[in-house]
XYZ file of C-alpha atoms in Angstrom:
682
model
C -7.201 79.085 3.682
C -9.115 78.159 0.545
C -6.001 76.372 -0.783
C -5.732 74.332 2.456
C -9.395 73.408 2.199
C -8.853 72.258 -1.395
C -5.876 70.144 -0.348
C -7.831 68.596 2.487
C -10.785 67.952 0.161
C -8.440 66.366 -2.386
C -6.887 64.158 0.261
C -10.344 63.188 1.495
C -11.452 62.274 -2.024
C -8.255 60.296 -2.542
C -8.907 58.390 0.680
C -12.511 57.726 -0.345
C -11.366 56.593 -3.800
C -8.688 54.327 -2.354
C -11.157 52.912 0.120
C -13.702 52.328 -2.655
C -11.111 50.596 -4.849
C -10.019 48.521 -1.868
C -13.584 47.432 -1.105
C -14.265 46.595 -4.762
C -11.018 44.594 -4.927
C -11.934 42.702 -1.754
C -15.350 41.921 -3.197
C -14.052 40.796 -6.575
C -11.403 38.558 -5.016
C -14.150 36.722 -3.160
C -13.933 34.883 0.164
C -10.400 33.877 1.177
C -9.893 30.161 1.796
C -10.048 29.079 5.423
C -8.315 25.743 4.831
C -5.347 25.138 7.102
C -3.366 22.091 8.193
C -4.838 19.819 10.843
C -4.119 16.362 12.187
C -5.288 13.499 9.995
C -7.497 11.139 11.988
C -8.086 7.432 11.281
C -11.327 5.654 12.171
C -12.125 1.941 12.456
C -14.980 0.280 10.559
C -17.278 1.285 13.450
C -16.047 4.903 13.261
C -14.034 4.779 16.473
C -10.800 6.778 16.449
C -7.864 4.385 16.115
C -5.092 6.931 15.672
C -3.934 10.134 14.101
C -0.949 11.576 12.329
C 0.415 15.083 12.315
C 3.251 17.122 10.945
C 5.409 19.097 13.335
C 2.244 20.693 14.751
C -0.773 19.231 16.550
C -3.986 20.502 14.941
C -7.661 19.553 15.119
C -10.738 21.278 13.776
C -13.854 21.342 15.919
C -17.031 23.201 15.063
C -18.174 26.045 17.308
C -21.079 24.120 18.906
C -18.518 21.515 20.013
C -16.438 24.128 21.872
C -17.478 24.872 25.449
C -19.384 28.146 25.657
C -17.274 29.113 28.693
C -14.138 29.077 26.577
C -15.769 31.171 23.860
C -16.825 33.839 26.356
C -13.505 33.804 28.200
C -11.653 34.273 24.892
C -13.883 37.040 23.501
C -13.950 39.058 26.726
C -10.172 38.705 27.073
C -9.014 39.256 23.500
C -11.717 41.395 21.868
C -14.744 42.389 23.949
C -16.339 44.325 21.046
C -15.903 41.405 18.624
C -19.612 41.067 17.850
C -20.067 44.837 17.351
C -17.108 45.951 15.187
C -16.436 45.299 11.493
C -13.002 43.821 11.950
C -11.221 46.757 13.585
C -11.550 48.281 17.048
C -10.799 51.844 15.904
C -10.492 53.333 19.389
C -7.854 50.785 20.408
C -6.275 50.962 16.969
C -5.789 54.761 17.005
C -4.348 54.577 20.500
C -1.877 51.876 19.436
C -0.865 53.782 16.275
C -0.226 56.988 18.296
C 2.015 55.085 20.717
C 3.905 53.403 17.836
C 4.486 56.799 16.218
C 5.716 58.350 19.448
C 8.122 55.483 20.122
C 9.031 54.952 16.436
C 8.328 51.261 16.899
C 5.657 48.702 16.156
C 5.450 47.261 19.644
C 1.880 48.221 20.401
C -0.858 45.942 19.171
C -4.602 46.337 19.126
C -5.519 43.359 17.007
C -9.072 42.145 17.016
C -9.926 38.472 16.811
C -10.535 38.872 13.064
C -7.131 40.513 12.577
C -5.405 37.750 14.530
C -7.264 35.150 12.501
C -6.164 36.831 9.260
C -2.571 36.790 10.486
C -2.809 33.121 11.475
C -4.209 32.174 8.088
C -2.206 34.190 5.621
C 0.711 36.054 7.176
C 3.800 35.808 9.319
C 4.123 37.395 12.752
C 6.842 39.857 11.746
C 6.241 43.427 12.944
C 6.386 45.541 9.755
C 4.072 48.139 8.234
C 3.772 45.994 5.101
C 2.536 43.032 7.110
C 0.035 45.250 8.959
C -1.359 46.555 5.650
C -1.785 43.007 4.325
C -3.400 42.076 7.626
C -5.941 44.884 7.214
C -6.656 43.770 3.640
C -7.369 40.179 4.675
C -9.358 41.333 7.713
C -11.735 43.266 5.448
C -12.186 40.245 3.196
C -12.878 37.935 6.150
C -15.468 40.294 7.626
C -17.057 40.815 4.197
C -17.691 37.153 3.447
C -17.938 35.321 6.794
C -20.196 35.810 9.797
C -18.898 36.293 13.326
C -19.449 32.708 14.448
C -17.466 31.398 11.469
C -14.635 33.791 12.297
C -14.614 32.871 15.968
C -14.647 29.177 15.092
C -11.710 29.665 12.753
C -9.777 31.729 15.281
C -10.239 29.191 18.071
C -9.095 26.414 15.750
C -5.928 28.154 14.553
C -4.578 30.230 17.464
C -1.304 28.981 18.932
C -1.279 27.772 22.546
C 2.354 26.703 22.726
C 3.935 23.225 22.890
C 3.126 22.656 19.196
C -0.621 22.847 19.893
C -2.647 24.879 17.381
C -6.329 25.371 18.135
C -8.393 24.951 21.251
C -8.979 21.200 20.861
C -5.258 20.442 20.657
C -4.620 22.799 23.589
C -7.362 21.308 25.734
C -6.038 17.802 25.139
C -2.455 18.885 25.779
C -3.039 20.784 29.017
C -6.027 18.939 30.508
C -6.253 15.656 28.554
C -9.880 16.371 27.726
C -11.943 17.703 24.855
C -12.706 21.399 24.443
C -16.424 20.719 24.888
C -16.098 19.885 28.587
C -14.260 22.689 30.400
C -14.853 24.414 33.720
C -14.633 28.212 34.052
C -11.247 27.810 35.729
C -9.922 25.657 32.869
C -11.442 27.945 30.218
C -9.840 31.027 31.785
C -6.471 29.287 32.019
C -6.580 28.393 28.320
C -7.884 31.826 27.271
C -4.857 33.455 28.858
C -2.200 31.468 27.021
C -2.344 32.843 23.407
C -1.275 36.325 24.562
C 2.145 34.816 25.281
C 2.295 31.017 24.851
C 5.774 30.604 26.310
C 5.146 33.264 28.979
C 1.728 32.107 30.219
C 1.963 28.330 29.756
C 1.310 26.585 33.088
C 3.892 24.005 32.038
C 6.513 26.764 31.821
C 5.490 28.992 34.740
C 2.424 27.891 36.668
C 2.525 30.916 39.010
C 2.452 33.424 36.143
C -0.239 31.421 34.339
C -2.343 31.377 37.505
C -2.054 35.168 37.883
C -3.309 35.700 34.335
C -6.126 33.212 34.862
C -7.244 35.135 37.951
C -7.136 38.429 36.019
C -9.358 36.917 33.324
C -11.829 35.541 35.868
C -11.985 38.950 37.594
C -12.640 40.651 34.237
C -15.447 38.178 33.526
C -16.914 38.868 36.949
C -16.607 42.661 36.542
C -18.341 42.519 33.136
C -21.184 40.419 34.560
C -20.360 37.323 32.520
C -20.031 35.206 35.675
C -21.466 35.826 39.109
C -19.533 36.209 42.335
C -20.090 32.612 43.466
C -18.783 31.235 40.171
C -15.813 33.599 40.373
C -14.865 32.459 43.875
C -15.336 28.786 43.026
C -13.199 29.114 39.895
C -10.434 31.049 41.659
C -10.158 28.264 44.251
C -10.488 25.355 41.836
C -7.441 23.092 41.763
C -6.605 22.331 38.157
C -5.693 18.784 37.147
C -3.114 19.192 34.403
C -2.312 16.362 32.021
C 0.867 14.376 32.463
C 3.098 15.709 29.701
C 4.703 12.295 29.214
C 1.418 10.424 29.019
C -0.894 12.741 27.115
C -0.153 11.099 23.782
C -2.913 8.700 22.788
C -1.551 5.252 22.016
C -2.286 4.394 18.411
C -4.190 1.221 17.593
C -2.699 -1.028 14.902
C 0.283 1.141 13.903
C 1.347 -1.227 11.109
C -2.175 -1.064 9.700
C -2.139 2.724 9.887
C 1.060 2.825 7.840
C -0.707 0.828 5.121
C -3.631 3.281 5.280
C -1.238 6.213 4.898
C 0.363 4.725 1.769
C -3.042 3.915 0.280
C -4.173 7.474 0.980
C -1.147 8.837 -0.878
C -2.193 6.871 -3.961
C -5.886 7.732 -3.736
C -5.432 11.483 -3.293
C -2.113 11.938 -5.069
C -0.521 13.737 -2.113
C 2.755 13.282 -0.291
C 3.330 11.967 3.224
C 3.612 15.388 4.890
C 0.333 16.497 3.342
C -1.327 13.360 4.704
C 0.081 13.862 8.188
C -1.120 17.453 8.481
C -3.928 17.575 5.917
C -6.771 17.291 8.403
C -8.277 14.298 6.618
C -10.906 12.114 8.247
C -10.028 8.612 7.050
C -12.578 5.832 7.528
C -10.885 2.454 7.389
C -11.751 -1.228 7.225
C -10.097 -2.064 10.560
C -12.099 -4.292 12.888
C -10.759 -3.051 16.229
C -11.885 -6.128 18.166
C -10.384 -8.452 15.591
C -7.160 -6.435 15.708
C -7.075 -6.873 19.475
C -7.548 -10.629 19.056
C -4.683 -10.701 16.568
C -2.222 -8.788 18.733
C -3.154 -10.679 21.905
C -2.848 -14.046 20.161
C 0.578 -13.265 18.720
C 1.791 -12.080 22.117
C 0.446 -15.153 23.914
C 1.773 -17.729 21.442
C 5.214 -16.384 20.535
C 7.764 -16.745 23.328
C 10.834 -16.026 21.211
C 11.506 -12.267 21.226
C 13.983 -12.454 18.340
C 11.694 -14.121 15.822
C 9.281 -11.997 13.810
C 5.693 -12.342 12.643
C 3.636 -10.835 9.872
C -0.064 -11.428 9.413
C -3.215 -10.151 7.792
C -6.947 -10.874 7.805
C -9.232 -9.994 4.925
C -12.895 -10.115 3.997
C -12.843 -12.486 0.980
C -15.879 -10.887 -0.611
C -14.811 -7.246 -0.540
C -11.035 -7.374 -0.125
C -11.287 -5.227 3.015
C -8.238 -5.734 5.239
C -9.780 -6.113 8.684
C -6.676 -6.595 10.841
C -2.931 -6.637 10.343
C 0.298 -7.153 12.232
C 3.694 -6.350 10.780
C 6.027 -7.450 13.550
C 6.312 -8.133 17.255
C 7.007 -4.511 18.249
C 6.338 -1.431 16.127
C 8.504 0.757 18.362
C 11.415 -1.599 17.837
C 10.884 -1.920 14.073
C 8.285 -0.248 11.835
C 9.203 -2.529 8.904
C 5.898 -4.076 7.854
C 6.370 -7.802 7.311
C 2.769 -8.192 6.127
C 3.168 -5.935 3.105
C 6.870 -5.157 2.651
C 8.680 -8.434 3.369
C 8.988 -11.008 0.582
C 9.539 -14.576 1.708
C 9.279 -18.100 0.274
C 5.774 -19.445 0.999
C 6.768 -23.102 0.698
C 3.861 -25.512 0.377
C 1.353 -22.752 1.151
C 1.750 -21.925 -2.551
C 0.409 -25.316 -3.690
C -3.325 -24.446 -3.807
C -2.649 -22.119 -6.756
C -0.947 -25.008 -8.551
C -3.785 -27.424 -7.884
C -6.388 -24.981 -9.164
C -4.542 -24.908 -12.480
C -4.326 -28.704 -12.372
C -8.104 -29.024 -11.906
C -8.641 -26.601 -14.758
C -6.203 -28.645 -16.859
C -8.077 -31.934 -16.436
C -6.849 -33.463 -13.175
C -9.373 -34.306 -10.460
C -9.323 -34.859 -6.717
C -8.959 -38.594 -7.454
C -5.986 -38.309 -9.825
C -3.416 -40.762 -8.443
C 0.349 -40.330 -8.900
C 3.335 -42.156 -7.465
C 4.922 -40.754 -4.287
C 8.521 -41.909 -4.106
C 12.024 -40.357 -4.356
C 12.229 -39.043 -7.906
C 14.770 -37.328 -10.095
C 13.190 -35.159 -12.767
C 14.986 -34.757 -16.070
C 14.058 -31.267 -17.216
C 13.816 -29.918 -20.752
C 16.958 -27.797 -20.368
C 18.983 -30.946 -19.682
C 19.274 -30.325 -15.963
C 17.897 -32.646 -13.315
C 15.877 -31.785 -10.215
C 15.446 -34.012 -7.173
C 12.970 -32.631 -4.615
C 12.264 -34.414 -1.360
C 9.367 -34.776 1.023
C 9.351 -33.618 4.631
C 11.824 -35.754 6.613
C 12.160 -37.916 3.471
C 8.809 -39.629 4.103
C 7.153 -41.145 1.007
C 4.149 -43.315 0.345
C 6.146 -45.388 -2.166
C 2.872 -46.010 -3.951
C 0.291 -43.903 -5.764
C -1.707 -41.350 -3.768
C -4.597 -39.163 -4.860
C -4.444 -35.418 -5.336
C -6.752 -35.003 -2.324
C -4.330 -36.867 -0.071
C -1.260 -35.290 -1.654
C -2.542 -31.825 -0.759
C -3.511 -32.836 2.776
C -0.096 -34.451 3.394
C 1.767 -31.828 1.342
C 3.528 -34.353 -0.865
C 6.275 -32.536 -2.813
C 6.828 -35.210 -5.461
C 3.166 -35.086 -6.436
C 3.325 -31.272 -6.593
C 6.371 -31.137 -8.876
C 4.841 -33.747 -11.215
C 1.668 -31.669 -11.317
C 3.640 -28.501 -12.090
C 5.370 -30.188 -15.016
C 1.981 -31.388 -16.247
C 0.521 -27.862 -16.004
C 3.912 -26.475 -17.196
C 5.788 -23.979 -15.030
C 5.294 -21.228 -17.608
C 1.518 -21.593 -17.530
C 1.503 -21.940 -13.733
C 3.518 -18.731 -13.218
C 1.457 -16.725 -15.692
C -1.904 -18.019 -14.470
C -0.994 -17.336 -10.840
C -0.318 -13.706 -11.693
C -3.449 -13.304 -13.790
C -5.936 -15.267 -11.704
C -4.656 -14.759 -8.158
C -3.344 -11.190 -8.535
C 0.306 -11.799 -7.666
C 2.607 -8.942 -8.644
C 5.912 -10.412 -7.461
C 8.222 -11.989 -10.029
C 7.609 -15.740 -10.369
C 10.343 -17.681 -12.136
C 8.712 -20.501 -14.191
C 10.746 -23.387 -12.800
C 9.858 -26.848 -11.548
C 10.413 -25.824 -7.912
C 7.762 -23.092 -8.177
C 5.334 -25.828 -7.135
C 7.084 -25.894 -3.754
C 6.871 -22.129 -3.195
C 10.505 -21.237 -3.838
C 9.754 -17.748 -5.210
C 9.410 -14.865 -2.716
C 6.023 -13.192 -2.228
C 4.246 -11.056 0.377
C 1.641 -12.034 2.937
C -0.743 -9.588 1.298
C -0.413 -11.434 -2.025
C -0.981 -14.804 -0.362
C -4.065 -13.716 1.576
C -5.461 -12.045 -1.529
C -4.993 -15.236 -3.547
C -6.660 -17.379 -0.884
C -9.524 -14.856 -0.652
C -10.184 -15.296 -4.370
C -10.534 -19.050 -3.853
C -12.751 -18.439 -0.806
C -15.180 -16.150 -2.636
C -15.683 -18.551 -5.512
C -13.172 -17.032 -7.905
C -14.003 -13.339 -8.100
C -11.369 -10.639 -8.485
C -10.942 -8.418 -5.424
C -9.150 -5.205 -4.587
C -7.414 -5.387 -1.205
C -7.961 -2.082 0.578
C -7.948 -0.361 3.955
C -9.956 2.795 3.177
C -13.702 3.133 2.666
C -14.104 6.916 2.771
C -12.042 10.093 3.111
C -13.268 13.574 3.980
C -11.463 16.830 4.550
C -11.536 18.637 7.898
C -14.888 20.207 7.027
C -16.655 16.973 6.135
C -16.479 17.262 2.344
C -16.197 13.763 0.866
C -12.986 13.432 -1.145
C -13.209 9.688 -1.802
C -15.846 7.046 -1.204
C -14.971 3.475 -2.121
C -18.532 2.280 -2.688
C -19.123 5.089 -5.174
C -15.742 4.573 -6.835
C -16.392 0.844 -7.281
C -19.800 1.522 -8.852
C -18.279 4.024 -11.241
C -15.523 1.647 -12.371
C -17.822 -1.389 -12.588
C -20.596 0.349 -14.507
C -21.706 -0.776 -17.952
C -19.075 -0.482 -20.652
C -19.374 -1.772 -24.191
C -15.734 -2.870 -24.102
C -15.992 -4.668 -20.763
C -16.461 -8.411 -20.637
C -19.682 -9.572 -19.057
C -18.010 -11.531 -16.230
C -14.719 -9.655 -15.892
C -14.809 -10.032 -12.102
C -14.920 -13.838 -12.366
C -11.317 -15.010 -12.734
C -11.715 -18.633 -11.568
C -14.145 -21.310 -12.618
C -16.592 -21.394 -9.657
C -16.848 -25.177 -9.777
C -13.100 -25.741 -9.592
C -12.785 -23.084 -6.877
C -15.442 -24.908 -4.855
C -13.656 -28.263 -5.290
C -10.309 -26.712 -4.354
C -11.783 -25.275 -1.144
C -13.048 -28.726 -0.260
C -9.609 -30.223 -0.951
C -7.973 -27.573 1.258
C -10.113 -28.672 4.203
C -8.214 -31.939 4.036
C -5.210 -30.636 5.983
C -7.386 -30.766 9.130
C -9.053 -34.132 8.327
C -7.164 -37.078 9.818
C -9.173 -39.553 7.765
C -6.703 -38.544 5.051
C -3.692 -39.638 7.105
C -1.334 -41.769 5.060
C 2.425 -42.268 5.185
C 2.324 -39.325 7.597
C -0.346 -37.303 9.383
C -2.144 -34.464 7.636
C -0.255 -31.211 8.060
C -2.963 -29.545 10.148
C -3.297 -32.386 12.656
C -1.522 -30.416 15.402
C -4.210 -27.716 15.429
C -7.255 -29.668 14.205
C -8.584 -30.223 17.729
C -8.568 -26.455 18.380
C -10.914 -25.722 15.487
C -14.676 -25.601 16.046
C -15.536 -24.089 12.653
C -14.986 -25.371 9.140
C -11.874 -23.951 7.483
C -9.824 -24.508 4.363
C -6.114 -23.824 4.440
C -2.534 -24.771 3.738
C 0.675 -24.512 5.722
C 4.123 -23.926 4.291
C 7.574 -24.645 5.663
C 11.092 -23.900 4.489
C 14.277 -23.878 6.544
C 13.775 -20.172 7.263
C 10.041 -19.572 6.831
C 6.872 -20.851 8.444
C 3.472 -20.062 6.938
C -0.154 -20.773 7.628
C -2.869 -19.382 5.376
C -6.527 -20.324 5.415
C -10.086 -19.141 5.406
C -13.742 -19.587 6.126
C -16.303 -18.086 3.716
C -16.338 -15.011 5.992
C -12.653 -14.418 6.682
C -9.263 -15.202 5.159
C -6.062 -14.892 7.190
C -2.404 -15.658 6.680
C 0.678 -15.605 8.909
C 4.402 -15.826 8.367
C 6.939 -16.423 11.146
C 10.710 -16.273 10.740
C 13.860 -14.254 11.300
C 14.553 -11.046 9.394
C 18.123 -12.189 8.773
C 17.001 -15.542 7.290
C 18.326 -17.635 10.143
C 17.179 -21.243 10.136
C 14.208 -22.038 12.370
C 15.427 -24.981 14.419
C 13.161 -25.029 17.472
C 10.116 -27.301 17.180
C 8.084 -24.748 19.142
C 9.111 -21.925 16.782
C 8.080 -24.057 13.799
C 4.523 -24.249 15.144
C 3.986 -20.535 15.774
C 2.325 -19.712 12.439
C -0.218 -22.524 12.759
C -0.929 -21.799 16.426
C -1.450 -18.077 15.879
C -3.678 -18.746 12.870
C -5.835 -21.316 14.670
C -6.331 -19.265 17.828
C -6.946 -16.058 15.920
C -9.505 -17.601 13.564
C -11.401 -19.160 16.441
C -11.526 -15.844 18.334
C -12.505 -13.929 15.211
C -15.422 -16.306 14.563
C -16.712 -16.302 18.146
C -20.315 -15.152 18.221
C -20.651 -15.179 14.437
C -22.928 -17.634 12.661
C -21.187 -19.965 10.223
C -21.617 -19.096 6.570
C -21.511 -21.613 3.754
C -20.831 -21.287 0.061
C -23.637 -22.518 -2.170
C -22.522 -25.639 -4.033
C -22.602 -25.245 -7.830
C -25.251 -27.361 -9.526
C -22.719 -29.324 -11.573
C -20.811 -30.648 -8.552
C -21.235 -34.272 -7.534
C -19.723 -36.297 -4.703
C -18.214 -39.779 -4.774
C -16.469 -42.034 -2.245
C -12.959 -42.651 -3.558
C -10.388 -45.282 -2.636
C -7.297 -43.357 -1.520
C -4.765 -45.782 -2.970
C -6.165 -46.180 -6.457
C -8.213 -43.057 -7.047
C -11.093 -45.303 -8.144
C -14.590 -45.594 -6.699
C -14.475 -47.182 -3.251
C -15.755 -50.722 -2.862
C -15.943 -53.274 -0.104
C -12.597 -54.874 0.613
C -10.525 -51.932 -0.658
C -8.382 -49.641 1.437
C -9.286 -46.357 3.208
C -11.647 -44.127 1.287
C -12.651 -40.471 1.337
C -15.592 -38.504 -0.065
C -14.397 -36.238 -2.896
C -16.054 -33.662 -5.142
C -16.070 -33.648 -8.933
C -17.505 -31.696 -11.784
C -20.265 -33.994 -12.950
C -18.939 -36.322 -15.614
C -15.308 -36.254 -14.432
C -15.717 -38.623 -11.478
C -14.227 -42.160 -11.792
C -16.518 -44.821 -13.224
C -14.442 -47.862 -12.298
C -14.458 -49.444 -8.831
C -11.325 -50.406 -6.971
C -10.402 -54.133 -6.930
C -12.047 -56.106 -4.141
C -9.590 -59.007 -3.811
C -7.039 -58.831 -0.999
C -4.127 -59.052 -3.447
C -4.725 -55.819 -5.321
C -3.205 -55.488 -8.739
C -0.136 -53.304 -8.854
C -1.184 -49.991 -10.305
C 1.118 -48.825 -13.087
C 3.125 -45.810 -12.001
C 1.191 -42.656 -12.888
C -1.259 -44.698 -14.922
C -3.434 -41.702 -15.678
C -0.720 -39.957 -17.668
C -0.573 -39.916 -21.422
C 2.487 -41.659 -22.835
C 3.824 -38.598 -24.661
C 4.569 -36.692 -21.473
C 4.995 -39.605 -19.048
C 8.707 -39.902 -19.865
C 9.245 -36.234 -18.998
C 8.278 -36.280 -15.369
C 7.669 -39.789 -14.073
C 11.373 -39.766 -13.214
C 13.774 -42.417 -12.089
C 14.679 -43.612 -8.618
């Protein structure tokens, strides 16, 4: 007898020692992480939900106060009525379940508390083995040791499986009732509370009769326990539930092409892969202007009647680089290829503003006059190049830079490129206007023959619009995890990278000369100004009457590409229209789509917004210039136009007043040493 007592005492001490070691180990290991995958949600710039992404599972995290109290009570009284009293284990139920498992030599019986189920959901599989049950007990102790009951209930309700790929009460509530978990009736709460016990067995979408029977059992239990009164019980039993349409309960995403750009940017910012983004539970605050996006999509749909042709477009805040709206094609479901960021196309004459900035910086002015006529250029490598104007129209006399840009004269542009030099033009365009695409330094670069993206074009135009400051195009302003912890904040990141540094140049953000940028913007308004009409109308004449605000811009046309890019001080936008397979655009209507979409979109986007104006630099002066000679206008001369100059570079000589004007020497402003190179021969 004494020996038996000693054995029992030894076993008791061993159990106490093991329990003590277990408790110490649980304490030393600290609180287990509660992080689990959730849907990543995207917000607009006004913090409205615009879409979400997920992995193979639908997950949301909602805090306990945001979950309807009815659902909490229905779940606790159904799954674990002593939840708030026990320390993680319901020992009475547990001993009963263990005795039955021993008798049947199986592990079929379960007596899991909410904490045990939560531990299993977080850290373990659902296999029925003694090893798994021991690990479950270990994690249950740790959860109860470091978290209070409300935290555990919140975690459980956000991770329990409700079937149909829905994890957590918010996903389940949306899936079954198309409503949030903070607005449930007792009947709905009881229906949802009954599903986790057997998601495939008790789903109303699988077997509504069986699901209804379990709901009624739960409501009766709540009534018997005094949680609800008899009137509530009867009303809930008789309530007809309005289930969500399974085919329509997916929320349509706003701006899917934009969201793809956000996803890629998020990968770079956080250094995570696509699957982690889709199921990481991130709260992503974006730059999307939802109303502007609606304008963009509606305009494209209204203007474009050809279902085969494609469109890509983007709008950007020129000051911050925030991408405010984006379209990557006519139909995302048909093709997710993003023509705003992924497609590279020839911009045609829309590329010329970058050339003319370099020309202004190199000494040319708005009044520089060059000959517009068919020209063959003899290049330094011995080859010749013979560009042509649209429909072979030429002035056959000198025209000014201001008019050449407004009319999109190709001869003038190629001469200017050879003056600037293609090598300098290509390099400066990359450095000053942030192009990353390869730009071959050839004479035809002036005519936009190298392929670039819409994003690059709109970024370059935004730099001109903001007076020449470097920008960082972006779609994300802030990212938090599912618990609200800030992982990235753009405003803070920008301050950190732009802080004082002894090695940093004082004006490293300023990449253009503000005066030349201001003059270039004024020149780019010329495409809408018919006072600059010459041997043909200005290129923006077809949309000029639609515009009620002041814009600067440039169109571009090749056989297979149509472009229109332009801006106000508040917004820059660019559009490309063409065929993915590089088919020629032959229809006159199709050739106008880019301009029409741009004009209508810009007008809608500016509705209700006060016009903003860039402050004119102090060293800018204005002069009335004769369009044929590039000299100061005088009575008796031809058409004139007001042009801007850096003070001291404006012409000082007046045009000739007699009716028989002197013939102006071809390209008379050129120095003799380079005149032979690019004046050309007929």
